[in-house]
Short mmCIF file of C-alpha atoms and ligand atoms in Angstrom, two decimals:
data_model
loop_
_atom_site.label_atom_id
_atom_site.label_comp_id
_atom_site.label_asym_id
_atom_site.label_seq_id
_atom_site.Cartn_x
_atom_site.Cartn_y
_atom_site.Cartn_z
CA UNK A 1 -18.80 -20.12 -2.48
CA UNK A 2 -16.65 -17.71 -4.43
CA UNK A 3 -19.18 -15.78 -5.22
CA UNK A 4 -19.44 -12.13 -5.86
CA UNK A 5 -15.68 -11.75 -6.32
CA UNK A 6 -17.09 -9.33 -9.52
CA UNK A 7 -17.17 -6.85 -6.69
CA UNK A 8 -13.60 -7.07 -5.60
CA UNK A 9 -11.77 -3.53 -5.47
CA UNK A 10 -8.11 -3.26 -6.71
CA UNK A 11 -7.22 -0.50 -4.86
CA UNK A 12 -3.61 -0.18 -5.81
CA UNK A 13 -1.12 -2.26 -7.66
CA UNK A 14 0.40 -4.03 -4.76
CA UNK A 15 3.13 -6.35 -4.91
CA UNK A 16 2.66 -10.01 -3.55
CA UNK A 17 -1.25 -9.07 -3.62
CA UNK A 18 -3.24 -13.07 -4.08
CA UNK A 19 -4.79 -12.97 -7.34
CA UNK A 20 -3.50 -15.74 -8.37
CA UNK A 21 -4.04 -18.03 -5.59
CA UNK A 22 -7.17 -15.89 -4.26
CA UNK A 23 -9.66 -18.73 -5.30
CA UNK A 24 -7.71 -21.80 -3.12
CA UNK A 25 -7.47 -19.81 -0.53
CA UNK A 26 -11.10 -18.57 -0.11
CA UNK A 27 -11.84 -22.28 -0.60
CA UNK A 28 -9.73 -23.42 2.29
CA UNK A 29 -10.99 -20.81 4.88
CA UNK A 30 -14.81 -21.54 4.21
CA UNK A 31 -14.08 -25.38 4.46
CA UNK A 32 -11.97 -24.54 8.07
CA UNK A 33 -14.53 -21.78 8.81
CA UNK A 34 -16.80 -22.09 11.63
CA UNK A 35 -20.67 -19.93 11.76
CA UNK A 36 -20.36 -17.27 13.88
CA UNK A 37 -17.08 -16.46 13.84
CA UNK A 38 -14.02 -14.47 12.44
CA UNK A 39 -10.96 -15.72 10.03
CA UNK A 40 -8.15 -13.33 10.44
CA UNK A 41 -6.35 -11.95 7.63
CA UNK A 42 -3.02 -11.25 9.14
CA UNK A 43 -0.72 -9.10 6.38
CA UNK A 44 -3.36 -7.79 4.64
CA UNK A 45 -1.99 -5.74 1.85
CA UNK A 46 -3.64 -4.49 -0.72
CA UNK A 47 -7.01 -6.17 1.17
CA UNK A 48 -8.08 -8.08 -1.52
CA UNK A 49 -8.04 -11.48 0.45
CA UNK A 50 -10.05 -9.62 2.92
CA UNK A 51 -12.64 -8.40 1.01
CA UNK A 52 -13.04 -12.20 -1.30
CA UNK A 53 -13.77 -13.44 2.29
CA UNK A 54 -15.81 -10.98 3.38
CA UNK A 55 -17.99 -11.14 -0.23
CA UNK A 56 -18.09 -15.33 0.59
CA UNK A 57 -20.07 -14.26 4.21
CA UNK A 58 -16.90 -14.47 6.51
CA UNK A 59 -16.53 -11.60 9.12
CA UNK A 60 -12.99 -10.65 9.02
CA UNK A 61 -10.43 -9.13 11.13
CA UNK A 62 -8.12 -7.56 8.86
CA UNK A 63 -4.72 -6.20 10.11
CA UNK A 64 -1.67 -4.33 8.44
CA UNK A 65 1.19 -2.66 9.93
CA UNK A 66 1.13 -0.19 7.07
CA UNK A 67 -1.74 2.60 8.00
CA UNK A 68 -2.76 2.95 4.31
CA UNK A 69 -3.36 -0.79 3.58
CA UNK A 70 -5.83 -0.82 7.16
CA UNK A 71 -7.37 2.19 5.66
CA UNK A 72 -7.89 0.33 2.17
CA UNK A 73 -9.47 -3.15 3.85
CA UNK A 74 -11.95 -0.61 6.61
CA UNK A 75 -13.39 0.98 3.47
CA UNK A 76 -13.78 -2.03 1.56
CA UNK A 77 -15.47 -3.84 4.61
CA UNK A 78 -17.43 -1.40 4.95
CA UNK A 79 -16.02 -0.98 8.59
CA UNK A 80 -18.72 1.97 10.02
CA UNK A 81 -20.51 2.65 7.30
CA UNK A 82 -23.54 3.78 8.37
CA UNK A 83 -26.85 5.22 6.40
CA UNK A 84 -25.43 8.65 5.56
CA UNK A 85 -21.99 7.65 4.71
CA UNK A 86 -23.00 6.90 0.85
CA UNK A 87 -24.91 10.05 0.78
CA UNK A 88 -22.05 11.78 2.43
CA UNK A 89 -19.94 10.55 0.44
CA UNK A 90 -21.58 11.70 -3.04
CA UNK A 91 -21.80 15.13 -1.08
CA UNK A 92 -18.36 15.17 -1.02
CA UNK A 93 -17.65 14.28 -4.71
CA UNK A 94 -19.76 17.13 -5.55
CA UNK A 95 -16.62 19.48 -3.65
CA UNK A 96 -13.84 17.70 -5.76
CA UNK A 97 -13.66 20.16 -8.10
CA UNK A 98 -13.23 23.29 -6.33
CA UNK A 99 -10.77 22.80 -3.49
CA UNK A 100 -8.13 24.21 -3.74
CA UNK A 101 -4.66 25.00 -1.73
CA UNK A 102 -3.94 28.15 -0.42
CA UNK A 103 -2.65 30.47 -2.72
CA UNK A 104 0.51 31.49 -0.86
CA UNK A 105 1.44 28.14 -1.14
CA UNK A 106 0.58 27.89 -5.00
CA UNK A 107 1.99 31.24 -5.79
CA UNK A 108 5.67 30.12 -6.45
CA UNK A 109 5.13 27.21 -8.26
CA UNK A 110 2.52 29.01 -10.57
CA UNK A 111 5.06 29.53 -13.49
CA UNK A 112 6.44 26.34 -13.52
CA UNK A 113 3.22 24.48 -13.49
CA UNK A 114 2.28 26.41 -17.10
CA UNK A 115 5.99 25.39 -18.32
CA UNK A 116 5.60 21.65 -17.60
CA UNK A 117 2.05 21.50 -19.18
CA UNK A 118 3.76 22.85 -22.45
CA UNK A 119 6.63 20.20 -22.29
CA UNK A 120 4.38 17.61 -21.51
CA UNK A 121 2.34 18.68 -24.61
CA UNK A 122 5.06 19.23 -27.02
CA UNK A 123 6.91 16.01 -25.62
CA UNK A 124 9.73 18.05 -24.70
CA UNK A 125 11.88 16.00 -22.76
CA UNK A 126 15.09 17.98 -22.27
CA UNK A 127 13.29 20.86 -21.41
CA UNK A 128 11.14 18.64 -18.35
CA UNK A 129 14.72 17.43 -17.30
CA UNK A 130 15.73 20.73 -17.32
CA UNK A 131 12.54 22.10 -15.20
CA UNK A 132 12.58 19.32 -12.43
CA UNK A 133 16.01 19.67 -12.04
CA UNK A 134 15.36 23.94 -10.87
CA UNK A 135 12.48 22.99 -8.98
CA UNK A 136 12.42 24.60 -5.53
CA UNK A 137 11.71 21.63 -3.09
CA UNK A 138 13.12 19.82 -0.71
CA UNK A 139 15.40 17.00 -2.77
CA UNK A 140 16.95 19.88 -4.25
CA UNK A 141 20.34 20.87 -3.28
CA UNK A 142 21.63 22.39 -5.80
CA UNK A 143 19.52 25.60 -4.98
CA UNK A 144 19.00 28.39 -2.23
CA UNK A 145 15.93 26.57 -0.16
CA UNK A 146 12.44 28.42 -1.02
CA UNK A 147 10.67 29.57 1.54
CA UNK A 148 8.26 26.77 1.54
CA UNK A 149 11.29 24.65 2.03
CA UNK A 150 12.78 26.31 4.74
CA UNK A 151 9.05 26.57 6.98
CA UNK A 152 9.24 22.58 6.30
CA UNK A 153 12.87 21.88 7.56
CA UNK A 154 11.24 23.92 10.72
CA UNK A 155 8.21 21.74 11.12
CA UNK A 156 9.39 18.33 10.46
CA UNK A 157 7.36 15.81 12.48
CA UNK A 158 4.45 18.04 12.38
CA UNK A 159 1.02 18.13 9.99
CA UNK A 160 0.74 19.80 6.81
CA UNK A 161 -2.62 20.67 6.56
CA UNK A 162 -2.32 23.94 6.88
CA UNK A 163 1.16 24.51 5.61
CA UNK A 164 3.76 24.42 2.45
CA UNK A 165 2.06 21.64 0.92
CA UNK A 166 3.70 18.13 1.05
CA UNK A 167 3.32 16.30 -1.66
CA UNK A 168 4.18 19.11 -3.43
CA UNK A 169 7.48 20.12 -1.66
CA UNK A 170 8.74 16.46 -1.77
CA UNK A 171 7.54 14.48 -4.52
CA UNK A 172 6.87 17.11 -7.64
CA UNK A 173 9.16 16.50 -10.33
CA UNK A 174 9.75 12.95 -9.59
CA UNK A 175 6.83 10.55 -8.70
CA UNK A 176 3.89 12.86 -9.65
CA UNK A 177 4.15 15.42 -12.20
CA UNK A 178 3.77 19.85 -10.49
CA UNK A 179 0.31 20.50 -11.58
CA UNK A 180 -0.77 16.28 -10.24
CA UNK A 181 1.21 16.97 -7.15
CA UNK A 182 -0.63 20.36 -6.36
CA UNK A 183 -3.84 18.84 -6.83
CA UNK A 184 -3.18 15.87 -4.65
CA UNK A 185 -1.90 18.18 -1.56
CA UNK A 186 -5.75 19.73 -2.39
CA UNK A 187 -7.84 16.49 -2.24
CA UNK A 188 -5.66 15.71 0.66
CA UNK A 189 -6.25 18.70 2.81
CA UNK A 190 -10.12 18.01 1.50
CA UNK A 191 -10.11 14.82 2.59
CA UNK A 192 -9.23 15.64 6.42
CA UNK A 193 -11.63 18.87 6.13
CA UNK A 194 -13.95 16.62 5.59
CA UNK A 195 -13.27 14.31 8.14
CA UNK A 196 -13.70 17.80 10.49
CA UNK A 197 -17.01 18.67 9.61
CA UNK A 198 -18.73 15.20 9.08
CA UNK A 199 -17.10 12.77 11.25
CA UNK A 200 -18.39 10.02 8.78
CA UNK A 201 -14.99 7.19 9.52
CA UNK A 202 -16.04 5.02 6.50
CA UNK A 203 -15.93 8.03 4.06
CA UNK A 204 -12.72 8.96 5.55
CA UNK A 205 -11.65 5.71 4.44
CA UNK A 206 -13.41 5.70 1.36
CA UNK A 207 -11.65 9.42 0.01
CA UNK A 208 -8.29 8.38 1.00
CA UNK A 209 -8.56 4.40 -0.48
CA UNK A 210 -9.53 6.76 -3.78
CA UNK A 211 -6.38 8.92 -3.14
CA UNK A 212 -4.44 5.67 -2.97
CA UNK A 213 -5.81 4.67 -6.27
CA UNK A 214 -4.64 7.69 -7.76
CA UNK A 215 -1.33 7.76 -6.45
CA UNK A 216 -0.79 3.90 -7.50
CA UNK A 217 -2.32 4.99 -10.93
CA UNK A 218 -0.15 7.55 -11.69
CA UNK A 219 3.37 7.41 -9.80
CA UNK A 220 6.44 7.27 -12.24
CA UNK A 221 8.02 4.18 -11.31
CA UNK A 222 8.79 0.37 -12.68
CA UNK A 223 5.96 -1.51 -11.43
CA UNK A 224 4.25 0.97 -9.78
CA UNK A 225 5.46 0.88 -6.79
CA UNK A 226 7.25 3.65 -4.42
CA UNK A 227 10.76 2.19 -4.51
CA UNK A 228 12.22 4.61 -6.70
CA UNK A 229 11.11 7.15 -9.38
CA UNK A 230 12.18 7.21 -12.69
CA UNK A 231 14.72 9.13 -14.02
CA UNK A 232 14.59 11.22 -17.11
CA UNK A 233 18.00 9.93 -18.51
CA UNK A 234 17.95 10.64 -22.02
CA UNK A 235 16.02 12.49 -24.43
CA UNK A 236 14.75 9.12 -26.62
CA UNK A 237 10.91 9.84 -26.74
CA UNK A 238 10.54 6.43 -28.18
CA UNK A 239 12.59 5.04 -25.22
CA UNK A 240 9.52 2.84 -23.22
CA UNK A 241 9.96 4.89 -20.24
CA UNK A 242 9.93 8.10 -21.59
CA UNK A 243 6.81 7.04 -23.26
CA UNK A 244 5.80 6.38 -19.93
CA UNK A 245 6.54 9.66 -18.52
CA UNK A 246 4.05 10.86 -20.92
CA UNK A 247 1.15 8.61 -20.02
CA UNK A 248 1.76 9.07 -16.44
CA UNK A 249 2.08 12.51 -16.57
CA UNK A 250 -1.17 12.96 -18.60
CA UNK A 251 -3.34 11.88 -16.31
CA UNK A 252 -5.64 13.89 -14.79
CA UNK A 253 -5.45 13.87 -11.00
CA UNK A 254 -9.35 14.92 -9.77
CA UNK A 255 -10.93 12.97 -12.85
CA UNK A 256 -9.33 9.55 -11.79
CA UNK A 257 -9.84 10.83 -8.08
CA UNK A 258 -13.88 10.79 -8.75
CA UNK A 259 -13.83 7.90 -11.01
CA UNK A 260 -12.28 6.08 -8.43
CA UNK A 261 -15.11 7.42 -5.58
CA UNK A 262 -17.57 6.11 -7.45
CA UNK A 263 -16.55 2.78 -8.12
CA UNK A 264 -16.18 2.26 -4.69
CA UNK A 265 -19.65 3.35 -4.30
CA UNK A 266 -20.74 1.20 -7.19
CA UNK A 267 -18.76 -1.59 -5.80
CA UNK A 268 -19.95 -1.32 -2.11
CA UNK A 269 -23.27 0.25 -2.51
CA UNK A 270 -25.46 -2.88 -1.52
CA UNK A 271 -23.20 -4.65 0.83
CA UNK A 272 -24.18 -5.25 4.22
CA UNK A 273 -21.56 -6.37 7.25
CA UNK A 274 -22.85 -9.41 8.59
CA UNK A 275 -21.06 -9.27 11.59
CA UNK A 276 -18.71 -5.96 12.62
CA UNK A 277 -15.66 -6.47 10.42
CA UNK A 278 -12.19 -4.89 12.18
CA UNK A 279 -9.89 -3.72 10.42
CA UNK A 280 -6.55 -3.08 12.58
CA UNK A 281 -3.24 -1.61 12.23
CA UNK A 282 -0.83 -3.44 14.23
CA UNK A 283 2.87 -5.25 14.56
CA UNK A 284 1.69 -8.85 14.21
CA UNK A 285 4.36 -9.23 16.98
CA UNK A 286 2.80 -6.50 19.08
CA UNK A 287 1.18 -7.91 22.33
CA UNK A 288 -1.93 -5.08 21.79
CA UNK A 289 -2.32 -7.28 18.31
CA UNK A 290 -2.76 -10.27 20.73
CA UNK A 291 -4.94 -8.22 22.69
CA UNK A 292 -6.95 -7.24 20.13
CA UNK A 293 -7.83 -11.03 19.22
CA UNK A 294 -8.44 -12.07 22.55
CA UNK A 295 -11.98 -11.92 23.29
CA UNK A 296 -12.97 -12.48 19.74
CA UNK A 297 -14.46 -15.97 18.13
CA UNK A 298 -11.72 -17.30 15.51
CA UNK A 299 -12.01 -20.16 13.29
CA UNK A 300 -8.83 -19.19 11.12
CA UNK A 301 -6.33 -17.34 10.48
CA UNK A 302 -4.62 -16.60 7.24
CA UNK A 303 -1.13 -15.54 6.97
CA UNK A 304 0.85 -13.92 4.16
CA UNK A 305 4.07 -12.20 5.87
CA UNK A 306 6.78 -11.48 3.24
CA UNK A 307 9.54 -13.50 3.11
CA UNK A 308 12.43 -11.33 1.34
CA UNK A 309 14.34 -8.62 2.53
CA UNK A 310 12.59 -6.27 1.05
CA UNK A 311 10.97 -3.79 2.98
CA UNK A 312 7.26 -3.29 2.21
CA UNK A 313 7.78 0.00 4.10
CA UNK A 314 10.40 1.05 1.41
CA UNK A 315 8.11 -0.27 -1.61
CA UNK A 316 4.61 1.91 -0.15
CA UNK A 317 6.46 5.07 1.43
CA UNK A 318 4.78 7.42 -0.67
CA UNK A 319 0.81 6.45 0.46
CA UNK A 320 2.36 6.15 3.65
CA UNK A 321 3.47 9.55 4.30
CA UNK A 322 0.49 10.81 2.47
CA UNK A 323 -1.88 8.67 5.00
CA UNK A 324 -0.24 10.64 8.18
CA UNK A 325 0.71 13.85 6.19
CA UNK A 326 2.98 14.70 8.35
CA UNK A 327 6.53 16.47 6.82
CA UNK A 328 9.05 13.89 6.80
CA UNK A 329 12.78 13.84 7.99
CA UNK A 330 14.47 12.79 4.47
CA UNK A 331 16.89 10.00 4.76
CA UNK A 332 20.32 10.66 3.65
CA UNK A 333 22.86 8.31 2.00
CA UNK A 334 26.56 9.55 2.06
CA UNK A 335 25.76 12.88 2.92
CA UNK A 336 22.46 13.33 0.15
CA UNK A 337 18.86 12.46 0.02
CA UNK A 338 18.16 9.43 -1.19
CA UNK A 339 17.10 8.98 -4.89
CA UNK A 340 13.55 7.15 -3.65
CA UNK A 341 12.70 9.93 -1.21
CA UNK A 342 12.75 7.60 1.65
CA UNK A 343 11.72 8.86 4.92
CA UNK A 344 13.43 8.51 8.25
CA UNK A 345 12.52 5.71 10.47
CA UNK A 346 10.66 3.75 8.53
CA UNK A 347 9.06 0.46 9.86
CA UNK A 348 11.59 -2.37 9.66
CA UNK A 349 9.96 -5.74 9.72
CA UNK A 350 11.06 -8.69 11.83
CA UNK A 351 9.88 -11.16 8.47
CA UNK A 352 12.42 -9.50 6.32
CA UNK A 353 15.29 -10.15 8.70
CA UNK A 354 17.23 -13.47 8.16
CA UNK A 355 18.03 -13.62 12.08
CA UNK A 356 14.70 -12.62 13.61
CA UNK A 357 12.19 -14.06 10.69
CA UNK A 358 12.17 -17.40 12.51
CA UNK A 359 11.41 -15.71 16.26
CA UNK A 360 8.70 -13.67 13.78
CA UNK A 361 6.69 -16.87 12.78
CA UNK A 362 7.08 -17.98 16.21
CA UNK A 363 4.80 -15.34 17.77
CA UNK A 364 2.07 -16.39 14.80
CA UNK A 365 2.30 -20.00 15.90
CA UNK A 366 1.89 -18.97 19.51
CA UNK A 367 -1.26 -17.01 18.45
CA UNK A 368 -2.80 -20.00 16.88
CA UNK A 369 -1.74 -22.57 19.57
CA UNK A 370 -3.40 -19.77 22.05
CA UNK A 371 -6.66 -19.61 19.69
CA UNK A 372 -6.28 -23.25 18.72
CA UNK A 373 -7.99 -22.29 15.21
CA UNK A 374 -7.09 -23.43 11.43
CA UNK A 375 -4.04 -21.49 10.13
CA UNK A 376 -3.74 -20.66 6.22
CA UNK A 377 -0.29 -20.09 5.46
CA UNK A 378 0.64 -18.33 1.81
CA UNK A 379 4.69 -19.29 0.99
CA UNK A 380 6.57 -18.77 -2.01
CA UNK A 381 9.75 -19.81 -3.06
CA UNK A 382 11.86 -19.23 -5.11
CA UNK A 383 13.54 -21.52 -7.63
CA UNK A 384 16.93 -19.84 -8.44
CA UNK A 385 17.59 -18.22 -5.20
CA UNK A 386 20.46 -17.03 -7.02
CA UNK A 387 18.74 -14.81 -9.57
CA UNK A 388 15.58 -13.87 -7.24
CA UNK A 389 15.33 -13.21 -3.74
CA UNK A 390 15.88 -14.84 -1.08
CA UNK A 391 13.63 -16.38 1.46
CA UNK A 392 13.93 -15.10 4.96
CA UNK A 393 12.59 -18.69 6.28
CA UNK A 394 12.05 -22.20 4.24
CA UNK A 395 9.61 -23.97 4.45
CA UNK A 396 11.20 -26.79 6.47
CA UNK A 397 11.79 -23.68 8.87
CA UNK A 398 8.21 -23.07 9.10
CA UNK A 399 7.64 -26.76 9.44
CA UNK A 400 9.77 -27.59 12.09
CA UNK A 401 8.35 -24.47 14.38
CA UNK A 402 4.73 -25.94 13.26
CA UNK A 403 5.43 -29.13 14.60
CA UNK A 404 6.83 -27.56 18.47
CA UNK A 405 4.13 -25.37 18.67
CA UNK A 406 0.86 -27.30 17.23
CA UNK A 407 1.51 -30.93 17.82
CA UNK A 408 -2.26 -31.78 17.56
CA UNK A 409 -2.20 -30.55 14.34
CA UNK A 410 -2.39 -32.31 10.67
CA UNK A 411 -1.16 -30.01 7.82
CA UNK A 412 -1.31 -30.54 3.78
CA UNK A 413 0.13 -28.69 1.31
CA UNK A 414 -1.36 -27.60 -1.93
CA UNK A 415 1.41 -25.91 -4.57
CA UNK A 416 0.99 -23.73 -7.87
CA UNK A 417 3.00 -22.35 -9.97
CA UNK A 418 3.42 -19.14 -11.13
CA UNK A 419 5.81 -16.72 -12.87
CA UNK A 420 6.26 -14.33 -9.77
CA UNK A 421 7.44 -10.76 -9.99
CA UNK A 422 10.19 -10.30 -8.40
CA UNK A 423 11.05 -7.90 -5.26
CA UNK A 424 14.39 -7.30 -5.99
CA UNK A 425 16.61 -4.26 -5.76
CA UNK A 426 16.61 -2.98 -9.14
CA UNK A 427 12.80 -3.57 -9.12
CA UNK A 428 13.36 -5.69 -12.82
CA UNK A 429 11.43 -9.06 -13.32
CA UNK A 430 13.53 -11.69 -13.56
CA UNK A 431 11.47 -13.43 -16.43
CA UNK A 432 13.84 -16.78 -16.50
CA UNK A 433 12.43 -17.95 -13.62
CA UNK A 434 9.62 -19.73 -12.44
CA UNK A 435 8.49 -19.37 -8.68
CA UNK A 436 6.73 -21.57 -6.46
CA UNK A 437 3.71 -20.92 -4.48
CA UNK A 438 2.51 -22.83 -1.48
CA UNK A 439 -0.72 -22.68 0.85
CA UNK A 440 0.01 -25.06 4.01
CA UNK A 441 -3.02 -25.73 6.37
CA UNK A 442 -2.77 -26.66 9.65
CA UNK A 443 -5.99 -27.96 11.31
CA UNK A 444 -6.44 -29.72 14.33
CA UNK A 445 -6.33 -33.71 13.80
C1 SAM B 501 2.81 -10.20 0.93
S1 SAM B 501 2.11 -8.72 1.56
C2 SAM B 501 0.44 -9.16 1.80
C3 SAM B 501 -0.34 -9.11 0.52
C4 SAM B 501 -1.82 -9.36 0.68
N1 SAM B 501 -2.12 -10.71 1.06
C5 SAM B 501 -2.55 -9.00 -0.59
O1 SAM B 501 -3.19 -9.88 -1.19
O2 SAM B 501 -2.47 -7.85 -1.01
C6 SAM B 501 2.76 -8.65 3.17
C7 SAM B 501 2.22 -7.54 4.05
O3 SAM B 501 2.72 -7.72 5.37
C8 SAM B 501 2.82 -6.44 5.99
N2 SAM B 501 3.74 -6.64 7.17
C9 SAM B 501 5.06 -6.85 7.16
N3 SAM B 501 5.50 -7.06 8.42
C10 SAM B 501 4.43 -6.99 9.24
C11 SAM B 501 4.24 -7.13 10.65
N4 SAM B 501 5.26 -7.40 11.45
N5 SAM B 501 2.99 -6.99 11.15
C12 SAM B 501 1.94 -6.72 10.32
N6 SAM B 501 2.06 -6.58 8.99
C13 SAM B 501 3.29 -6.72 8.45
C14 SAM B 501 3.34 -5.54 4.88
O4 SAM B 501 3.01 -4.19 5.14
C15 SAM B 501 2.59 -6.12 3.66
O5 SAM B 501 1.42 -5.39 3.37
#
């Protein structure tokens, strides 16, 4: 038991992701785990629950309403690989190097892609301020639109692949440095070109779980998440987050792109499914999710919904949009875009909402009650709700639904504590603050 967990991936710095508590919960499944069956790793996130089960010989279903994290747990459980997709997959390292976007498209931003690798080498950062802020893209209002700009405002809703790139024309000069952002519209336009000619799903997965890597690796943001780039707001190089700037901004995009390809090759190379793993990418709430489960053998299900207000969908918009590559309608804010680039539309979940979190954890109790299998529950609370964030539910919430919908059901409660990085707005830890963990099992008396 426990074993292998040498071979977990890290695909991206997720927030929330188990590390800490990975071990108890591993050991819970496999004691509530029945041969032959599935456990069900409901929010799977960064996947990393999903794949210590999966190394510990438990087929799981893995599901995520975010399409990047279900891409992230199908390549890591080896979801249809199949004996060409390793071979296929170094094939496709081998093209890394040379893809490129089409030069139309690369053309205007030729000139300032030799000016930013000068600032960035003479740590010149009034002159980068000065650069982002005349880039032509699409945050930028202060300028005529380019004509890259102007083909995107007419094809919003529809894919870039052969278009003004996207990454580019919406995230250059902000979360990715010009020259990164270029190459990442490349690998991404590789990736589905890929997809064309070989068909291969679990390399699919496999290129764009790399891409995520990258993007987690090298975005410009407090804790490396999506919420919000950061702002060149004075000219202090010593200042930590101009330091930053530089570090981010020096890496380069295709090495750590290949790197990453080949640890995931190194890392899943021998591993064999035992039993088809799924890996889905559904509501929770959704009756297709309930669907989905119906005919299959479960022994447990383990649950880690969030319990703040905080969107994941706002934290992980960037891999998002990048997943479906597809030009996004901008959000505005008092007439202007939105500092964090936030799309349109995006996914609001029913666990962040103080007045429908409660109906949420209903529909997962009604799952179990309908499956009658173990449920693994992750909680955390917090200790100062006044300087962290607060919980959507309690647990005495969760507790009382428990006991309406699985009355044949004994649960425990095992707690740890932890000094948890916080969600909150301003994306700061709080570091005066301790927060509590939880797992609560319910199993049938
Ligand atoms: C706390 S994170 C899970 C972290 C994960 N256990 C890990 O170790 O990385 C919660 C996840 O729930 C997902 N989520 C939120 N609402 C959902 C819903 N209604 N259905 C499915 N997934 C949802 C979010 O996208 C997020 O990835």
């Amino acid at each position: 038991m426990n074993k292998n967990l040498g071979s977990l991936y890290k695909p991206v710095q997720y927030l929330g992701a188990k590390t800490r508590t990975l071990d108890a919960i591993i050991s819970e499944c496999h004691r509530l785990y029945k041969k032959e069956s599935y456990v069900v790793d409901l929010f799977s996130g960064s996947s990393l629950v999903s794949q210590a089960l999966y190394l510990n010989k438990m087929p799981v279903i893995a599901n995520d309403v975010m399409r990047f994290c279900s891409d992230m747990s199908a390549c890591l459980l080896n979801i249809a690989k199949t004996n060409d997709s390793q071979s296929l997959l170094k094939e496709a390292i081998k093209g890394v190097s040379t893809c490129q976007i089409d030069s139309e498209f690369f053309e205007p931003f030729k000139e300032y892609i030799d000016n930013e690798e000068r600032l960035i080498r003479t740590k010149d950062l009034h002159g980068l301020k000065n650069l982002y802020s005349q880039l032509p893209i699409m945050s930028n209002e202060t300028i005529e639109p380019s004509r890259q700009v102007k083909y995107i405002r007419e094809h919003i809703g529809k894919e870039a692949f052969n278009g003004a790139p996207l990454i580019t024309n919406y995230y250059s000069g902000s979360y990715f440095g010009i020259m990164q952002s270029i190459r990442l519209d490349a690998i991404r336009c590789y990736i589905e070109k890929n997809f064309i000619e070989n068909g291969d799903f679990w390399v699919h997965t496999a290129l764009l779980t790399a891409l995520y890597s990258t993007l987690s690796t090298i975005v410009h943001s407090a804790g490396k998440h999506f919420a919000q780039p950061i702002c060149i707001t004075d000219i202090d190089k010593n200042k930590i987050t101009n330091i930053r700037l530089f570090e981010n901004r020096s890496y380069d995009v295709d090495l750590l792109f290949v790197g990453f390809l080949k640890e995931i090759l190194a890392k899943t190379g021998k591993q064999k499914t035992l039993q088809p793993c799924v890996s889905s990418c559904n509501n929770v709430q959704d009756k297709c999710f309930a669907n989905l489960l119906e005919d299959k053998n479960i022994s447990v299900i383990y649950a880690d919904p969030p319990y703040t207000a905080q969107q994941y969908s706002r934290f992980y918009h960037v891999p998002e949009v990048v997943r479906f590559y597809k030009y996004p309608q901008l959000q505005q804010h008092r007439g202007h875009i939105t500092q964090g680039l936030y799309p349109d539309g995006k996914f609001k979940s029913d666990f962040c909402s103080k007045t429908k979190a409660k109906d949420a954890f209903r529909t997962i109790f009604e799952l179990v009650k309908k499956i009658q299998c173990s449920f693994v529950l992750s909680y955390s609370e917090s200790k100062k709700d006044a300087t962290g964030n607060e919980r959507m539910v309690t647990r005495n919430d969760i507790l009382s639904i428990a006991e309406k919908y699985l009355p044949n059901y004994k649960s425990k409660q095992l707690r740890f504590d932890f000094d948890y990085r916080q969600l909150n707005s301003s994306a700061k830890i709080v570091h005066d603050k301790e927060d509590k963990e939880f797992l609560i099992i319910f199993e049938k008396k």
